[in-house]
PDB file of C-alpha atoms in Angstrom:
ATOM      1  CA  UNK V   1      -2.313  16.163   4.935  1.00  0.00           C
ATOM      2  CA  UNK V   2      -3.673  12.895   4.301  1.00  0.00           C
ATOM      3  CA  UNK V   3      -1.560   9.703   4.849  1.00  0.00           C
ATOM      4  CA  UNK V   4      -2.861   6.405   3.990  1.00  0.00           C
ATOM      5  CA  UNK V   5      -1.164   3.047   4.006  1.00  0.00           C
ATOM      6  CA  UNK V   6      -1.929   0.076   1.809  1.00  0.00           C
ATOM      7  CA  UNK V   7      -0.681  -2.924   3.226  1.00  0.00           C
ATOM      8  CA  UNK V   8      -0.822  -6.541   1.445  1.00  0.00           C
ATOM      9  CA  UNK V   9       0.827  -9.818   0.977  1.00  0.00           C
ATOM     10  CA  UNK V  10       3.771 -10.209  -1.334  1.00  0.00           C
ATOM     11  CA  UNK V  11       2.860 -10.293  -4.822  1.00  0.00           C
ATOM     12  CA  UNK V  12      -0.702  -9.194  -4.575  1.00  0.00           C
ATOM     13  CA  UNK V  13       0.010  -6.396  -6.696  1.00  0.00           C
ATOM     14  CA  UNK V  14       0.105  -3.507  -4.154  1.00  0.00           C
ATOM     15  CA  UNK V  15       2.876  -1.684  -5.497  1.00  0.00           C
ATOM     16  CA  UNK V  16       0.953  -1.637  -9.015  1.00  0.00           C
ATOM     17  CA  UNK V  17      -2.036  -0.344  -7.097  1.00  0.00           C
ATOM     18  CA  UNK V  18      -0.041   1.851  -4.590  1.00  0.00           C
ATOM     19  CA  UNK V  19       1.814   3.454  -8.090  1.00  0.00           C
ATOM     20  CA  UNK V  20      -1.766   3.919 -10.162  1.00  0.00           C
ATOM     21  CA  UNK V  21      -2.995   5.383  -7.250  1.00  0.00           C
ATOM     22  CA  UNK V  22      -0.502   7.980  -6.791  1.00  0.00           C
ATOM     23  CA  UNK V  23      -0.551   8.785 -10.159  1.00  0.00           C
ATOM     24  CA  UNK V  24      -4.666   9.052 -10.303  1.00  0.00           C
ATOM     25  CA  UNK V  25      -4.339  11.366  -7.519  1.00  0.00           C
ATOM     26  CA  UNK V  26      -1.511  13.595  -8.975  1.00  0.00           C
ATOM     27  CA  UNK V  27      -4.117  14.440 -11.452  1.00  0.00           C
ATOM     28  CA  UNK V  28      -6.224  16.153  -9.006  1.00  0.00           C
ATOM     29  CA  UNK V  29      -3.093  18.761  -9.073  1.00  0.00           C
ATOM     30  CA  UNK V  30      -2.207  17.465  -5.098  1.00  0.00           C
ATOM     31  CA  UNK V  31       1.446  17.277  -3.848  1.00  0.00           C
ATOM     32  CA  UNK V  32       1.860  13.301  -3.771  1.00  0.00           C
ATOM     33  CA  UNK V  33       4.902  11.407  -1.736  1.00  0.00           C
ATOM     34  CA  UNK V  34       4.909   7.803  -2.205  1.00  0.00           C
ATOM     35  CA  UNK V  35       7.076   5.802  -0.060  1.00  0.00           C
ATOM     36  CA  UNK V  36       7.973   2.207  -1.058  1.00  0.00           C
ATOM     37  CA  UNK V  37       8.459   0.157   2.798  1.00  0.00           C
ATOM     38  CA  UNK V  38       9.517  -3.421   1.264  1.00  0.00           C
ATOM     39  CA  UNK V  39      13.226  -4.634   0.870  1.00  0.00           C
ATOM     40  CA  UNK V  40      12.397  -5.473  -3.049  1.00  0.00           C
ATOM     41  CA  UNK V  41      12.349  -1.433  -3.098  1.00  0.00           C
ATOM     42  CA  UNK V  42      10.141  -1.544  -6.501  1.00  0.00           C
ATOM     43  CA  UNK V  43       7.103   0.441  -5.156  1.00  0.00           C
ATOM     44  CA  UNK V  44       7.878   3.622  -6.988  1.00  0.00           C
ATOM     45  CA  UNK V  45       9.740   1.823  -9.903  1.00  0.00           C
ATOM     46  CA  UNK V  46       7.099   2.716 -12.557  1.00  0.00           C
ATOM     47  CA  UNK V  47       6.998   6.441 -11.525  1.00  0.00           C
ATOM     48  CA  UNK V  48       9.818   6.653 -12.420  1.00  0.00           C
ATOM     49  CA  UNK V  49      10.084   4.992 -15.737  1.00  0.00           C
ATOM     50  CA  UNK V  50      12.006   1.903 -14.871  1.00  0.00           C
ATOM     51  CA  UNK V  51      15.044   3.747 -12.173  1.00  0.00           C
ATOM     52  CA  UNK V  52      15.327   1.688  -9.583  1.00  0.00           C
ATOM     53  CA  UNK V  53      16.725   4.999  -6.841  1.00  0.00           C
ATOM     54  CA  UNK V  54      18.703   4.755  -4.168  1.00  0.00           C
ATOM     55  CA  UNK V  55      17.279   3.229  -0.885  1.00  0.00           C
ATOM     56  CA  UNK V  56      17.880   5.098   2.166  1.00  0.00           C
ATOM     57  CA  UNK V  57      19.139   1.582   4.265  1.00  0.00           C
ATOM     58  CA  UNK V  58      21.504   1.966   1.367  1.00  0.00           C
ATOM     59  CA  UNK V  59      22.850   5.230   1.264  1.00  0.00           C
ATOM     60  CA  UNK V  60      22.805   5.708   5.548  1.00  0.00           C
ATOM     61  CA  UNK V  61      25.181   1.978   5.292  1.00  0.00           C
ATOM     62  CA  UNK V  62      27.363   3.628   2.888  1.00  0.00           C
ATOM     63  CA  UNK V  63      27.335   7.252   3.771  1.00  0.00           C
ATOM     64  CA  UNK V  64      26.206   7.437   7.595  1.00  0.00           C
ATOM     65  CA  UNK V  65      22.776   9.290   8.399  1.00  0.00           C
ATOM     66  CA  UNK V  66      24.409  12.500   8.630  1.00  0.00           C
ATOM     67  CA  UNK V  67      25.858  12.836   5.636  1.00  0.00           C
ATOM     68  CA  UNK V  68      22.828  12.410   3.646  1.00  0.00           C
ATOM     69  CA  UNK V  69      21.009  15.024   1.967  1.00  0.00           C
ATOM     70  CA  UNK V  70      17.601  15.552   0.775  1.00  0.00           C
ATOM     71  CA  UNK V  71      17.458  15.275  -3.079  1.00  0.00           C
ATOM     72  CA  UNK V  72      19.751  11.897  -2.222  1.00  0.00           C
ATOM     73  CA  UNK V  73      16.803   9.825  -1.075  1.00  0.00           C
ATOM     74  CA  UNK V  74      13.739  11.982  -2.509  1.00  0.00           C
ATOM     75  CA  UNK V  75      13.246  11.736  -6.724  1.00  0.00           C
ATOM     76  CA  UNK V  76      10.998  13.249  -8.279  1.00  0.00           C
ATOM     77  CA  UNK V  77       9.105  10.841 -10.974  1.00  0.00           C
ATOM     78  CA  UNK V  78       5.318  10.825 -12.881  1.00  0.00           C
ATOM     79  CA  UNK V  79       3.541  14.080 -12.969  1.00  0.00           C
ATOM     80  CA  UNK V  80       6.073  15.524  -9.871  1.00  0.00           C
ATOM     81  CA  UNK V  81       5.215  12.596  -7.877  1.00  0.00           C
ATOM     82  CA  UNK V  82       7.822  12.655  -4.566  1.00  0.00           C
ATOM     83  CA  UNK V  83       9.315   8.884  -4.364  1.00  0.00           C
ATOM     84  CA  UNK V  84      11.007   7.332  -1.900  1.00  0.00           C
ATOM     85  CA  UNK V  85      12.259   3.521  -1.181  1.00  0.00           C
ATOM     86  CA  UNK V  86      13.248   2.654   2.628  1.00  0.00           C
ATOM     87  CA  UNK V  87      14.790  -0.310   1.324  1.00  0.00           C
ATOM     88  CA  UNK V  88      15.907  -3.606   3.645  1.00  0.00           C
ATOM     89  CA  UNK V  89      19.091  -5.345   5.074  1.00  0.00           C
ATOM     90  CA  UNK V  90      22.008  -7.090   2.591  1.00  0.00           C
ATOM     91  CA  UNK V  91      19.908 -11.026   2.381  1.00  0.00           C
ATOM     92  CA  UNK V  92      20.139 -12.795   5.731  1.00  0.00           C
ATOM     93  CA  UNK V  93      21.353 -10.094   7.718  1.00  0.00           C
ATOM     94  CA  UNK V  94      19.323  -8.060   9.981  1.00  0.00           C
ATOM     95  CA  UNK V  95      16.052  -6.954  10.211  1.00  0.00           C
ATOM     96  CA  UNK V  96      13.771  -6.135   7.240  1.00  0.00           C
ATOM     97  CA  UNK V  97      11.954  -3.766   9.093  1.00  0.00           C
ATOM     98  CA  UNK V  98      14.653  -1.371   9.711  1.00  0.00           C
ATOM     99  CA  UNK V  99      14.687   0.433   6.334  1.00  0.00           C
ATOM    100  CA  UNK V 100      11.302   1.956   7.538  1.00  0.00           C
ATOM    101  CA  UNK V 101      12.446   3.320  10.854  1.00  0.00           C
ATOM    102  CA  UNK V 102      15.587   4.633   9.305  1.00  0.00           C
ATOM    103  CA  UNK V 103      13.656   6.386   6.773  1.00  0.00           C
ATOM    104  CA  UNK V 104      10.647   8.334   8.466  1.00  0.00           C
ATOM    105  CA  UNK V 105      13.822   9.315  10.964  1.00  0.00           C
ATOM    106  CA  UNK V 106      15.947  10.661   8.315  1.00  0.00           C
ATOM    107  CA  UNK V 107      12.656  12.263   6.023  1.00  0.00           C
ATOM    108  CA  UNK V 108      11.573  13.785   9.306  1.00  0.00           C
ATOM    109  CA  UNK V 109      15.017  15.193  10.165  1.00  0.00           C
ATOM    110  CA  UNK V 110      15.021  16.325   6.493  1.00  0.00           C
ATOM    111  CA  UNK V 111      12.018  18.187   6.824  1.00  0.00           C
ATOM    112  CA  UNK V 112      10.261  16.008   3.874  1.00  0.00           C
ATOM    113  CA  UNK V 113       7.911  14.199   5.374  1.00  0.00           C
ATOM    114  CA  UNK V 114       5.136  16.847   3.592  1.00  0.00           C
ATOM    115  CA  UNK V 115       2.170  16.746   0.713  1.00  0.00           C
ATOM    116  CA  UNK V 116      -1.128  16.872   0.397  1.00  0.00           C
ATOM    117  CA  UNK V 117      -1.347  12.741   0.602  1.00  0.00           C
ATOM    118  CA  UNK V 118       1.267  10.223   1.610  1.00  0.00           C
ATOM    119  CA  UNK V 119       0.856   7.118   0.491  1.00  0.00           C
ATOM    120  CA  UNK V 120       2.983   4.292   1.967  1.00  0.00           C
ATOM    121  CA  UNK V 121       3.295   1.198   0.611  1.00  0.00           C
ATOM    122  CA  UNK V 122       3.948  -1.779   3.020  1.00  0.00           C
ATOM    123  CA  UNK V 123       4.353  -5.252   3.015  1.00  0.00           C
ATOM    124  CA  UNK V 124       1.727  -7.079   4.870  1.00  0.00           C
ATOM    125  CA  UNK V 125       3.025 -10.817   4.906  1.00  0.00           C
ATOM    126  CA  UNK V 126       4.724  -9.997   8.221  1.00  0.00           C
ATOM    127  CA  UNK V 127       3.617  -7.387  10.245  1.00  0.00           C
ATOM    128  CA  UNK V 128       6.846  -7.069  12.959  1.00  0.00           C
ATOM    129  CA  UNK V 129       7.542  -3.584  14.663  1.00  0.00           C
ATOM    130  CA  UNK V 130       9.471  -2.081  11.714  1.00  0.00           C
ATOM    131  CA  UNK V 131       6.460  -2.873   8.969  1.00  0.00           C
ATOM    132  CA  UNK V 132       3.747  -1.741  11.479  1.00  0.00           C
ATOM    133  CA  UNK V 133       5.505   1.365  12.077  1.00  0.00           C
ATOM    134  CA  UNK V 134       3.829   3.598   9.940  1.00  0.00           C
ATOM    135  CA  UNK V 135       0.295   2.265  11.856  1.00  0.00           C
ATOM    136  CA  UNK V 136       1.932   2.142  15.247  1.00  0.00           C
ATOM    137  CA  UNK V 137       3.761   5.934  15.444  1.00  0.00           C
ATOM    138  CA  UNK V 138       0.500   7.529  13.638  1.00  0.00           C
ATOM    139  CA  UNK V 139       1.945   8.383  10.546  1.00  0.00           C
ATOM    140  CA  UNK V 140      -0.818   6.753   8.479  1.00  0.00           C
ATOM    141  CA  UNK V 141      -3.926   7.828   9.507  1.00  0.00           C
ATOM    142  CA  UNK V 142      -5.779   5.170   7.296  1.00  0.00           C
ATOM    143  CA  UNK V 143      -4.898   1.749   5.926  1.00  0.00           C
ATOM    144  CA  UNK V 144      -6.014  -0.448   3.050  1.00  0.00           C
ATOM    145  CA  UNK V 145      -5.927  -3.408   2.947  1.00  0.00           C
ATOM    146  CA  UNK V 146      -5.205  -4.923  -0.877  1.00  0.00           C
ATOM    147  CA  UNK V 147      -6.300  -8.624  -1.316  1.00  0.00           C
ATOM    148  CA  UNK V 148      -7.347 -10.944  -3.877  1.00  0.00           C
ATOM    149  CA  UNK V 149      -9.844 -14.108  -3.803  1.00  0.00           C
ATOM    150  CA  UNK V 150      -6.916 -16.226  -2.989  1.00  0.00           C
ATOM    151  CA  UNK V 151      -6.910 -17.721   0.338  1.00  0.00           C
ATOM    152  CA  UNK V 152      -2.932 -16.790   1.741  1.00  0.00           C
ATOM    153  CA  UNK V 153      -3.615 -13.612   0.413  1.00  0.00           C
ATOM    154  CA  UNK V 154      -6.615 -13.272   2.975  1.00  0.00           C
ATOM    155  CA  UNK V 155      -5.103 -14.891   5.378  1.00  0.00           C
ATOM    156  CA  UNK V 156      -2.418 -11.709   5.676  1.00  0.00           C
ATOM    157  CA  UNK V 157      -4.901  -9.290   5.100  1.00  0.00           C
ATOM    158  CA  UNK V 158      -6.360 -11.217   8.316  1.00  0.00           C
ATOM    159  CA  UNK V 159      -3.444 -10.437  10.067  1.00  0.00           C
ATOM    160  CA  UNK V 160      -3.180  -6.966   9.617  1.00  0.00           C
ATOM    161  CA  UNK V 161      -6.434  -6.691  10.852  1.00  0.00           C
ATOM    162  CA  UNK V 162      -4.944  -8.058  13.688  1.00  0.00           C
ATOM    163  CA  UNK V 163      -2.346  -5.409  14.585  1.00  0.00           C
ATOM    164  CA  UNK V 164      -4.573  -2.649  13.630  1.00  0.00           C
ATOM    165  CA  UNK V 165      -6.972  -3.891  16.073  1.00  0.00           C
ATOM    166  CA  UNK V 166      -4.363  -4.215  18.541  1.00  0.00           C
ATOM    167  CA  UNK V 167      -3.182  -0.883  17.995  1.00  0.00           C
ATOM    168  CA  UNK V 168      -6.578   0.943  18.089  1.00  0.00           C
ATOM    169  CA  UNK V 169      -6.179   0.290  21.604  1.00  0.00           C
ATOM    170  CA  UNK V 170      -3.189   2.753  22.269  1.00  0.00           C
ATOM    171  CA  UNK V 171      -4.506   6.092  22.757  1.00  0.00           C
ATOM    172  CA  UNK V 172      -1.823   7.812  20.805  1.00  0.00           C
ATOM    173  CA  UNK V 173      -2.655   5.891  17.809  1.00  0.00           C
ATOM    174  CA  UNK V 174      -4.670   7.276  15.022  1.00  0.00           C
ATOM    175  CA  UNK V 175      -4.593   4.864  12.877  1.00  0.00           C
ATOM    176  CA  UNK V 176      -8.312   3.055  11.318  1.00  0.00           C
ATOM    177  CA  UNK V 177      -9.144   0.324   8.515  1.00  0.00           C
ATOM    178  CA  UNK V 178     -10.025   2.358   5.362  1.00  0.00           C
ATOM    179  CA  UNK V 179     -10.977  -0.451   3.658  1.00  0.00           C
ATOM    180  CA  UNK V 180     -10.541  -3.403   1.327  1.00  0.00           C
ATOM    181  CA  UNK V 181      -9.393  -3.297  -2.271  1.00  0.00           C
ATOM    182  CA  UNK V 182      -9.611  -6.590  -4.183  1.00  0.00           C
ATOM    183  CA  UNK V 183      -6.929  -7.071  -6.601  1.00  0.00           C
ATOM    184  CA  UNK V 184      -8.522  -9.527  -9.004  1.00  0.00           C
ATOM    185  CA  UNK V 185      -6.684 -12.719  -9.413  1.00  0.00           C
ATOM    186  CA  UNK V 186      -9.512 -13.974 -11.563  1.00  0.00           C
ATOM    187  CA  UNK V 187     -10.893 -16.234  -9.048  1.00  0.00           C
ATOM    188  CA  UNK V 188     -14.314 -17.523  -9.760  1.00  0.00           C
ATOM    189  CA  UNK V 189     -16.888 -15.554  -7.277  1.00  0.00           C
ATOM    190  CA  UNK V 190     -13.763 -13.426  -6.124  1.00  0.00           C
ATOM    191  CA  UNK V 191     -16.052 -10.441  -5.702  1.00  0.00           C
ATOM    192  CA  UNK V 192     -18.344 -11.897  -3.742  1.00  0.00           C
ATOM    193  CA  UNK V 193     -15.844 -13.185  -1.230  1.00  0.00           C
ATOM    194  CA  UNK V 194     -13.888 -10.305  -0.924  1.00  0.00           C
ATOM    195  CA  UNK V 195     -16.946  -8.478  -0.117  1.00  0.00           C
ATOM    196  CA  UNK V 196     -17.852 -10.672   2.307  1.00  0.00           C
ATOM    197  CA  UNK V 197     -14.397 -10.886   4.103  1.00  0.00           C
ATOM    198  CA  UNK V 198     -14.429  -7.188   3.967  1.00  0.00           C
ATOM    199  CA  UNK V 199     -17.693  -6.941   5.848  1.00  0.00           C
ATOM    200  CA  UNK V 200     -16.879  -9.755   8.531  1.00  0.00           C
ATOM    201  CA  UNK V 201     -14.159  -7.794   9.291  1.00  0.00           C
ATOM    202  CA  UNK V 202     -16.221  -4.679  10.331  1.00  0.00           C
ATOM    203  CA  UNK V 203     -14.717  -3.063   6.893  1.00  0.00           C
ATOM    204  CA  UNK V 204     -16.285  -2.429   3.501  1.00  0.00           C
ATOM    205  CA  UNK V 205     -14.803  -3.357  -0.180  1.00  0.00           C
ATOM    206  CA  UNK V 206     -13.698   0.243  -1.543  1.00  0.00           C
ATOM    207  CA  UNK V 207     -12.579  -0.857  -5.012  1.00  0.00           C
ATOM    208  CA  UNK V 208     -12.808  -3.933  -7.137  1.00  0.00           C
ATOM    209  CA  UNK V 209     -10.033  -4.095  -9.527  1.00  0.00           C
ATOM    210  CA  UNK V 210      -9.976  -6.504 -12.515  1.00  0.00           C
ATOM    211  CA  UNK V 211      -7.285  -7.973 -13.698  1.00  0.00           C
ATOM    212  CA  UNK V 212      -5.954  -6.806 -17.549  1.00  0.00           C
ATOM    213  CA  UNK V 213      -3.453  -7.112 -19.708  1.00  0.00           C
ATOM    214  CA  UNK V 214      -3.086  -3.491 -20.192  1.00  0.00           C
ATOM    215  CA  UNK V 215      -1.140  -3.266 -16.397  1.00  0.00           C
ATOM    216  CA  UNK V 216       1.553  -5.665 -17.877  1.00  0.00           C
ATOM    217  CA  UNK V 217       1.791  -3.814 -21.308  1.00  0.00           C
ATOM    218  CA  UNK V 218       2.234  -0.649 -18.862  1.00  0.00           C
ATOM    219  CA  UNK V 219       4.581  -1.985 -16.903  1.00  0.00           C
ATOM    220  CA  UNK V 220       6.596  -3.578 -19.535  1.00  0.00           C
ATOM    221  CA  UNK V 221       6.839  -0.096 -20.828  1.00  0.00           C
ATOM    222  CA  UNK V 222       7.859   1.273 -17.532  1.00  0.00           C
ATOM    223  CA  UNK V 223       4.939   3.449 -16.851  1.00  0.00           C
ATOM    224  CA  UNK V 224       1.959   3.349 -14.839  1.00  0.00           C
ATOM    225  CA  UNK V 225      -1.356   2.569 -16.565  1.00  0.00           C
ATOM    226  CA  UNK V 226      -2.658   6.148 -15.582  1.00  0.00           C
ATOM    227  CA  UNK V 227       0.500   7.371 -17.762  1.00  0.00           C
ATOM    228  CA  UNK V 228       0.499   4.646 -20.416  1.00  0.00           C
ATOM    229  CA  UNK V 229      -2.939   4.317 -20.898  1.00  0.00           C
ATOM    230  CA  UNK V 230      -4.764   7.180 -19.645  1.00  0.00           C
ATOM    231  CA  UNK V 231      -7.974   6.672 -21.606  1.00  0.00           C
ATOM    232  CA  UNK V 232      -8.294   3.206 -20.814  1.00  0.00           C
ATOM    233  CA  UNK V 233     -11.109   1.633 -18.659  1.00  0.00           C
ATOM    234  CA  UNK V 234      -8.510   0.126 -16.179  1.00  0.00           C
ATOM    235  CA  UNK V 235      -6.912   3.745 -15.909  1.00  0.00           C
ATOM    236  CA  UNK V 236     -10.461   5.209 -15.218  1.00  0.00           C
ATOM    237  CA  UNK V 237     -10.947   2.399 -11.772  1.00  0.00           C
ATOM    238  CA  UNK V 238      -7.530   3.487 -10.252  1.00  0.00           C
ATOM    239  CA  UNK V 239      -9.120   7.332 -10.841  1.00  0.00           C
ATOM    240  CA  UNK V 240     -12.603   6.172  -9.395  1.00  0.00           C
ATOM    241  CA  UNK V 241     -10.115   4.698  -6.517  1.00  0.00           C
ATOM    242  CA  UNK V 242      -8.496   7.799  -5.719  1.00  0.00           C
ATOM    243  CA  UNK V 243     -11.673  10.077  -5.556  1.00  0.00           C
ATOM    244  CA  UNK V 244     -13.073   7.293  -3.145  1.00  0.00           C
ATOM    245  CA  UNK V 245     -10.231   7.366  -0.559  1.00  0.00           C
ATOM    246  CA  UNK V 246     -10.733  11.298  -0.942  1.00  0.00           C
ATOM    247  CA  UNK V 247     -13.923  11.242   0.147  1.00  0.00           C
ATOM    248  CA  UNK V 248     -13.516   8.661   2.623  1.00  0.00           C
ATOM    249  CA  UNK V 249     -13.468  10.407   6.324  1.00  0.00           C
ATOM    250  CA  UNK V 250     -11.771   7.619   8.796  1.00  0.00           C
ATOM    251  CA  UNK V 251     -13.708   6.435  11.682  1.00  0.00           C
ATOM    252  CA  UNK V 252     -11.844   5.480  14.756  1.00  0.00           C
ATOM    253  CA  UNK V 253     -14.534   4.246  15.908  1.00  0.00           C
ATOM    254  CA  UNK V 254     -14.934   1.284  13.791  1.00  0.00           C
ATOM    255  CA  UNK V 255     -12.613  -1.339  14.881  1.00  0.00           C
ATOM    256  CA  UNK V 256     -12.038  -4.256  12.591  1.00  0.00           C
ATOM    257  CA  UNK V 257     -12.545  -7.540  13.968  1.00  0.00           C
ATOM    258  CA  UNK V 258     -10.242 -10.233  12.595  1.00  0.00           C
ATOM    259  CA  UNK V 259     -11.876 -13.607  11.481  1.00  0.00           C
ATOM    260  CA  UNK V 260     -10.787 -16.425  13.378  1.00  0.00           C
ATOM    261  CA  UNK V 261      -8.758 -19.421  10.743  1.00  0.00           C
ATOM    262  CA  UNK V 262     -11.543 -22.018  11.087  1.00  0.00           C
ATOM    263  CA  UNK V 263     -14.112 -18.441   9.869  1.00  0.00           C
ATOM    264  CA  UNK V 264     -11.568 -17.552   7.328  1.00  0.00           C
ATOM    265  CA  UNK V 265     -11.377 -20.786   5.665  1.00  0.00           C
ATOM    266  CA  UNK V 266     -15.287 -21.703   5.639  1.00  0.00           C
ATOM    267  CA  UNK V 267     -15.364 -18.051   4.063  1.00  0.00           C
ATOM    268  CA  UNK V 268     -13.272 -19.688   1.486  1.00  0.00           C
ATOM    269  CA  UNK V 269     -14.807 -23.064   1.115  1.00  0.00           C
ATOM    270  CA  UNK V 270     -18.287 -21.238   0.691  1.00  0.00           C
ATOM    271  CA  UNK V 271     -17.268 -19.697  -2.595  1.00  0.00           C
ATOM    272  CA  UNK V 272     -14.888 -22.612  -3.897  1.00  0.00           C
ATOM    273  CA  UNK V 273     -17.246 -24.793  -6.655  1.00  0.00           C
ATOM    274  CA  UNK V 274     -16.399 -29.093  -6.443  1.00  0.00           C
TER     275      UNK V 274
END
């Protein structure tokens, strides 16, 4: 089973990417689970043509963890595509990262926690015990990190790099930097710096993805691009995505090394035009 997590900032676009990529890689007839870990609980909303499902902080409030039953918290969406949303805390009370906990407990107690690929989908703007969970326990083996040009959204991508780094050093953990996926955000020589961040970092650039109107048409129609658009060019790089983090075999050797702020922002400056 392969479990990989992408992790980015708010708003990057990681859900889209996470959902495209689940969908590209149903194709290849493998069991997929997708598993949306942010409060807004909208990772798997497009697999599942616009439902927004239950969340399982939601359900184990109302009905108490034992009462809860499988097909409550696991729907099945796109192409058979297993979704899941851990869901977060009523605003301004408690802790955002206790939707994940609650979930891989209750998934694992269910016996669901199964496929041929996992893919979790985190939030990356703050990395606190509940959000690095699925790096810290070993349930991801590999994480992505998705990023665009723009500097805040480097700067958490930075960070994660951080706690992976940190957690490399548990020997229980199995968790490694797959690599960086650039999200475009149309940002004059974006590729370029995203490359380059990825390779200060001891990491490599897996996927450049541009931005089109075609993802917003898709998503308007509640539908991933794979499914809306499936002979489109965009459709084609979330396919040429999925067959790259197929092939890619983790190293645990390779240890990203996080960029210090005053590296970080010449990185930026370098590429920034005046």
């Amino acid at each position: 089973m392969k479990q990989i997590a992408l992790y980015g900032k708010g708003g990057i676009g990681k859900s889209t990417t996470s959902a495209n990529l689940s969908a590209a890689l149903s194709e290849k007839s493998l069991e997929i689970l997708q598993i949306g870990c942010d409060p807004k609980h909208d990772s798997t909303r497009m697999l599942m043509h616009g439902e927004w499902i239950p969340t399982v902080l939601d359900l184990v409030r109302e009905k108490g963890e034992a009462n809860i039953a499988v097909n409550e918290i696991v729907f099945k969406g796109y192409n058979g595509i297993r979704c899941v949303e851990a869901g977060g805390p009523e605003p301004g009370i408690g802790c955002a990262g206790r939707g994940i906990i609650a979930t891989f407990q209750l998934l694992e107690k269910l016996n669901a926690l199964y496929g041929d690929v996992i893919v979790y989908d985190v939030l990356g703007d703050v990395v606190c015990g509940g959000f690095a969970m699925p790096m810290r326990e070993g349930y991801a083996q590999e994480v992505y990190l998705v990023t665009s040009g723009d500097f805040m959204a480097l700067y958490a991508a930075n960070n994660i790099c951080k706690a992976i780094a940190r957690l490399s050093k548990r020997t229980k953990n199995r968790c490694t930097l797959g690599g960086v996926i650039c999200n475009s955000a149309n940002i004059e020589n974006e590729y370029e710096l995203v490359k380059e961040f990825a390779e200060k970092i001891n990491s490599k650039l897996v996927a450049y993805i541009p931005r089109s109107p075609i993802v917003r048409v898709s998503e308007v129609n509640r539908k991933t691009v794979i499914e809306y658009a499936p002979e489109s060019e965009q459709a084609d790089i979330y396919r040429k995505l999925a067959d790259t983090i197929m092939e890619n075999v983790p190293d645990k050797n390779r240890i990203p090394v996080p960029m210090e702020m005053d590296e970080l922002e010449s990185l930026s400056l370098k590429y920034i035009k005046t």
